[in-house]
């Protein structure tokens, strides 16, 4: 999911921030053209998928939170005329899919935290079973747009909360740095505060909330069950980090140039030993009270199988 999301953003030439796509224009003609596209496809994200060398004929990509993607052919010699080419997933009807709405709430230390809430279609948005889906990275982010996993959960009647906790990208340098060395600490509190926000507003049944994520999201799942066992009915850890000490021992060769940065953003196994001991799930496993599902890829080179094996043991 993260790989496809990043690739898709690069292909579309877009920069994402809170809940809309923002562009910086280098000439007025480009700005005028894209404004025309945005007016034509109001409420959706629009990008140029490909074009001819003379930049006159092109394929326009259109998407939204309830639309996987459509392609339209456009010829600048025929202004204002768009020819429909294809719908990527024609069997998924927009009226059957759930809206992804941007939200903002205050963390316990006053920091503004942004995220997204997706509520099931045709169901009263009150006391719903809910899942908080934690993105990986952690230096990444959730974005507004079609998400098959979120839509699957919402289709089953679940409220879905996605939190861009501190260190998530796209919110500025100060927000990014606020998450340095906060694995299992303030980053986890941001997620917890988001779940409490969901409960306080009546969206979620406090007895039926799950936490789920992959990679760092799997780590946050484990720490959520450890730090706030009363909050979650169950957890799903997919290729999650379970021990910060052994994480650094299993760094693949192509990540070695990033080690100094990881010491700054995550911490150092020796200099931050006490913190690592307090935030490594395998060392705190006895605190987990709720049912936990663990999934792992046997050949994952980044979060290696030993991380999940140690947690299971």
Coordinates of C-alpha atoms in Angstrom, one line a residue:
X1 CA 0.0 0.0 0.0
X2 CA 2.7 2.5 1.0
X3 CA 4.9 1.6 -2.1
X4 CA 2.0 2.0 -4.5
X5 CA 0.9 5.2 -2.8
X6 CA 4.4 6.7 -3.1
X7 CA 4.8 5.5 -6.7
X8 CA 1.4 6.9 -7.6
X9 CA 2.3 10.3 -6.2
X10 CA 5.5 10.4 -8.2
X11 CA 3.8 9.4 -11.4
X12 CA 1.2 12.0 -11.0
X13 CA 3.7 14.8 -10.2
X14 CA 1.8 15.8 -7.1
X15 CA 2.7 17.1 -3.6
X16 CA 0.3 16.2 -0.8
X17 CA -0.2 18.1 2.4
X18 CA -3.3 18.0 4.7
X19 CA -6.3 17.0 2.6
X20 CA -5.9 18.5 -0.8
X21 CA -3.5 18.5 -3.7
X22 CA -1.4 21.6 -4.0
X23 CA 0.6 22.7 -7.1
X24 CA 3.2 25.4 -7.6
X25 CA 3.1 26.8 -11.1
X26 CA 6.1 28.1 -13.1
X27 CA 4.0 29.8 -15.8
X28 CA 0.6 31.3 -16.2
X29 CA -0.5 29.0 -19.0
X30 CA 0.0 25.9 -16.9
X31 CA -1.9 27.4 -14.0
X32 CA -4.8 28.4 -16.3
X33 CA -4.9 24.9 -17.8
X34 CA -4.9 23.1 -14.5
X35 CA -7.6 25.5 -13.1
X36 CA -9.7 24.5 -16.1
X37 CA -9.2 20.8 -15.4
X38 CA -10.0 21.3 -11.7
X39 CA -13.2 23.2 -12.7
X40 CA -14.2 20.5 -15.1
X41 CA -13.7 17.7 -12.6
X42 CA -14.7 19.5 -9.4
X43 CA -14.2 17.6 -6.2
X44 CA -11.7 15.2 -7.7
X45 CA -7.9 15.1 -8.1
X46 CA -6.7 15.7 -11.6
X47 CA -3.3 15.0 -13.2
X48 CA -1.7 14.5 -16.6
X49 CA -0.9 10.9 -17.0
X50 CA 0.9 11.2 -20.4
X51 CA 1.1 13.6 -23.4
X52 CA 2.5 14.0 -26.8
X53 CA 5.8 15.8 -27.4
X54 CA 4.1 18.9 -28.6
X55 CA 2.0 18.9 -25.3
X56 CA -1.2 19.2 -27.2
X57 CA -2.8 15.7 -26.8
X58 CA -2.8 14.0 -23.5
X59 CA -4.4 11.5 -21.1
X60 CA -6.0 13.1 -18.0
X61 CA -6.1 11.0 -14.8
X62 CA -9.1 11.7 -12.5
X63 CA -9.6 10.1 -9.0
X64 CA -11.1 10.7 -5.6
X65 CA -11.7 9.0 -2.3
X66 CA -14.5 7.0 -4.0
X67 CA -13.0 6.7 -7.4
X68 CA -10.0 4.5 -8.1
X69 CA -9.3 6.3 -11.4
X70 CA -10.5 7.3 -14.8
X71 CA -8.7 8.3 -17.9
X72 CA -9.9 11.0 -20.4
X73 CA -8.4 12.0 -23.7
X74 CA -7.9 15.7 -24.3
X75 CA -6.8 17.6 -27.4
X76 CA -5.9 21.3 -26.9
X77 CA -6.9 21.9 -30.5
X78 CA -10.4 21.1 -29.3
X79 CA -10.7 23.1 -26.1
X80 CA -13.2 22.0 -23.5
X81 CA -13.8 18.6 -25.1
X82 CA -12.9 15.5 -23.1
X83 CA -13.3 12.0 -24.4
X84 CA -13.8 9.2 -21.8
X85 CA -11.2 6.4 -22.2
X86 CA -11.6 4.0 -19.4
X87 CA -12.6 3.5 -15.8
X88 CA -10.0 1.4 -13.9
X89 CA -12.6 -0.4 -11.6
X90 CA -16.0 0.1 -13.3
X91 CA -17.6 -2.5 -11.0
X92 CA -17.0 -0.2 -8.0
X93 CA -19.8 2.4 -7.9
X94 CA -19.1 5.7 -6.1
X95 CA -22.5 5.6 -4.4
X96 CA -21.5 2.3 -2.7
X97 CA -18.2 3.6 -1.4
X98 CA -17.5 5.6 1.7
X99 CA -16.2 9.2 2.0
X100 CA -12.8 9.8 3.5
X101 CA -13.1 13.0 5.5
X102 CA -10.1 15.0 6.8
X103 CA -10.1 15.5 10.6
X104 CA -8.0 17.5 13.1
X105 CA -7.7 17.2 16.8
X106 CA -5.5 18.3 19.6
X107 CA -2.9 16.0 21.1
X108 CA -2.5 16.0 24.9
X109 CA 0.4 18.4 24.6
X110 CA -1.5 20.8 22.3
X111 CA -0.1 19.7 19.0
X112 CA -2.5 19.7 16.1
X113 CA -2.8 16.2 14.7
X114 CA -4.4 15.5 11.3
X115 CA -5.9 12.4 9.9
X116 CA -8.9 10.9 8.1
X117 CA -12.2 9.3 9.2
X118 CA -14.1 7.0 6.9
X119 CA -17.6 6.0 8.0
X120 CA -19.7 3.2 6.5
X121 CA -22.4 4.1 4.0
X122 CA -26.0 3.8 5.0
X123 CA -25.3 3.2 8.7
X124 CA -26.0 5.7 11.5
X125 CA -22.5 7.0 12.5
X126 CA -22.9 6.2 16.1
X127 CA -21.3 3.6 18.4
X128 CA -19.8 1.8 15.5
X129 CA -17.2 -0.9 15.6
X130 CA -14.0 0.8 14.6
X131 CA -10.4 0.2 13.4
X132 CA -7.5 2.6 13.7
X133 CA -5.2 1.8 10.8
X134 CA -1.7 3.0 11.5
X135 CA 0.5 3.9 8.5
X136 CA 4.0 2.6 8.3
X137 CA 7.2 4.5 7.8
X138 CA 6.9 6.1 10.3
X139 CA 8.2 9.0 8.1
X140 CA 5.4 8.7 5.7
X141 CA 1.7 9.6 5.8
X142 CA -1.8 8.7 4.9
X143 CA -3.4 10.8 2.1
X144 CA -6.8 11.6 0.9
X145 CA -7.9 9.4 -1.9
X146 CA -9.1 5.9 -2.8
X147 CA -7.8 3.2 -0.4
X148 CA -8.9 -0.3 -1.0
X149 CA -8.2 -1.5 2.5
X150 CA -10.1 1.4 4.1
X151 CA -13.0 0.8 1.7
X152 CA -13.1 -2.9 2.5
X153 CA -13.3 -2.2 6.2
X154 CA -16.0 0.5 5.8
X155 CA -18.0 -1.8 3.5
X156 CA -18.1 -4.3 6.4
X157 CA -19.7 -1.6 8.7
X158 CA -16.6 -0.4 10.4
X159 CA -15.5 3.2 11.1
X160 CA -11.9 3.6 10.0
X161 CA -9.5 6.1 11.6
X162 CA -6.2 7.0 10.0
X163 CA -3.8 9.2 12.1
X164 CA -0.9 11.2 10.8
X165 CA 0.9 11.2 14.1
X166 CA 4.0 13.4 14.7
X167 CA 6.9 12.6 12.4
X168 CA 4.5 12.0 9.6
X169 CA 5.6 13.8 6.5
X170 CA 3.9 16.7 4.7
X171 CA 3.2 18.9 7.8
X172 CA 6.5 20.8 8.0
X173 CA 9.9 20.4 9.6
X174 CA 8.7 21.2 13.2
X175 CA 6.0 18.5 13.1
X176 CA 8.5 16.0 11.7
X177 CA 11.1 16.8 14.3
X178 CA 8.5 16.6 17.1
X179 CA 8.5 12.9 16.5
X180 CA 12.2 12.3 16.9
X181 CA 12.9 9.5 19.4
X182 CA 9.2 9.1 20.1
X183 CA 8.6 5.5 19.0
X184 CA 6.1 4.2 21.6
X185 CA 5.9 7.5 23.4
X186 CA 4.4 10.7 22.0
X187 CA 3.8 9.1 18.6
X188 CA 1.7 6.4 20.3
X189 CA -0.1 9.1 22.4
X190 CA -1.1 10.8 19.2
X191 CA -2.8 7.6 18.1
X192 CA -4.4 7.1 21.5
X193 CA -5.7 10.6 21.5
X194 CA -7.2 10.1 18.1
X195 CA -9.1 7.0 19.3
X196 CA -10.3 8.9 22.3
X197 CA -11.5 11.7 20.0
X198 CA -13.4 9.1 18.1
X199 CA -15.1 7.8 21.2
X200 CA -15.9 11.2 22.7
X201 CA -17.7 12.2 19.5
X202 CA -19.8 9.1 19.7
X203 CA -18.6 7.5 16.4
X204 CA -17.0 4.4 18.0
X205 CA -18.3 1.9 20.5
X206 CA -15.5 1.9 23.1
X207 CA -15.8 -1.9 23.6
X208 CA -15.3 -2.7 19.8
X209 CA -12.2 -0.9 18.7
X210 CA -9.3 -2.7 16.9
X211 CA -5.8 -1.4 16.1
X212 CA -4.0 -2.5 12.9
X213 CA -0.9 -1.7 10.9
X214 CA 2.1 -2.9 9.0
X215 CA 5.8 -2.3 9.6
X216 CA 5.9 0.7 12.0
X217 CA 2.1 0.4 12.1
X218 CA 2.6 -3.2 13.4
X219 CA 4.9 -1.8 16.1
X220 CA 2.2 0.8 17.0
X221 CA -0.3 -2.0 17.2
X222 CA 1.8 -3.9 19.7
X223 CA 2.6 -0.8 21.8
X224 CA -1.1 0.2 21.7
X225 CA -2.1 -3.1 23.2
X226 CA 0.7 -2.7 25.8
X227 CA 0.3 1.0 26.8
X228 CA -3.5 1.2 26.6
X229 CA -4.8 -2.4 27.0
X230 CA -8.2 -1.1 28.0
X231 CA -8.7 0.7 24.7
X232 CA -8.5 -2.1 22.2
X233 CA -10.7 -5.2 21.8
X234 CA -8.0 -6.8 19.5
X235 CA -4.9 -6.0 17.4
X236 CA -3.5 -7.0 14.1
X237 CA 0.3 -6.7 13.7
X238 CA 1.5 -7.1 10.1
X239 CA 5.3 -7.3 9.7
X240 CA 5.7 -5.2 12.8
X241 CA 8.9 -4.2 14.6
X242 CA 8.9 -5.9 18.1
X243 CA 12.3 -5.1 19.4
X244 CA 14.2 -1.9 18.8
X245 CA 17.6 -3.4 19.7
X246 CA 17.4 -6.2 17.2
X247 CA 15.9 -3.9 14.6
X248 CA 19.2 -2.2 14.3
X249 CA 21.1 -5.5 14.1
X250 CA 19.0 -6.6 11.1
X251 CA 19.4 -3.4 9.0
X252 CA 20.0 -4.5 5.3
X253 CA 23.2 -3.3 3.6
X254 CA 21.4 -0.8 1.4
X255 CA 20.1 1.0 4.5
X256 CA 23.5 1.3 6.2
X257 CA 24.0 4.9 4.9
X258 CA 20.8 5.9 6.7
X259 CA 22.0 4.6 10.1
X260 CA 23.1 8.0 11.4
X261 CA 19.7 9.4 10.5
X262 CA 17.9 6.5 12.2
X263 CA 20.0 7.1 15.4
X264 CA 18.6 10.7 15.3
X265 CA 14.9 9.8 14.5
X266 CA 14.5 6.5 16.3
X267 CA 17.3 6.5 18.9
X268 CA 20.6 4.7 19.6
X269 CA 20.7 1.1 21.0
X270 CA 23.4 2.0 23.4
X271 CA 22.9 5.7 24.2
X272 CA 19.1 5.3 24.5
X273 CA 19.2 1.8 26.1
X274 CA 16.7 2.6 28.8
X275 CA 14.2 4.1 26.3
X276 CA 14.5 1.1 24.0
X277 CA 13.9 -1.2 27.0
X278 CA 10.7 0.7 27.8
X279 CA 9.4 0.7 24.2
X280 CA 10.3 -2.7 22.8
X281 CA 7.2 -4.9 22.7
X282 CA 9.0 -8.2 23.2
X283 CA 10.2 -7.0 26.5
X284 CA 6.7 -6.0 27.6
X285 CA 4.6 -8.8 26.1
X286 CA 3.1 -9.8 29.4
X287 CA 1.0 -6.6 29.4
X288 CA -1.0 -7.6 26.3
X289 CA -4.5 -8.7 27.3
X290 CA -6.4 -8.6 24.1
X291 CA -6.4 -11.1 21.2
X292 CA -3.5 -10.4 18.8
X293 CA -3.0 -11.6 15.2
X294 CA 0.5 -11.5 13.8
X295 CA 1.3 -11.8 10.1
X296 CA 4.8 -11.9 8.6
X297 CA 6.5 -12.3 5.3
X298 CA 9.2 -15.0 5.6
X299 CA 11.6 -13.1 3.3
X300 CA 11.1 -9.5 4.4
X301 CA 14.5 -7.9 4.3
X302 CA 13.6 -4.9 6.4
X303 CA 11.4 -6.1 9.3
X304 CA 12.8 -9.6 9.4
X305 CA 10.9 -12.8 10.4
X306 CA 12.8 -12.9 13.7
X307 CA 10.9 -9.8 14.9
X308 CA 7.6 -11.6 14.6
X309 CA 8.9 -14.9 15.8
X310 CA 10.3 -13.3 19.0
X311 CA 6.9 -11.6 19.7
X312 CA 5.0 -14.9 19.2
X313 CA 7.4 -16.7 21.6

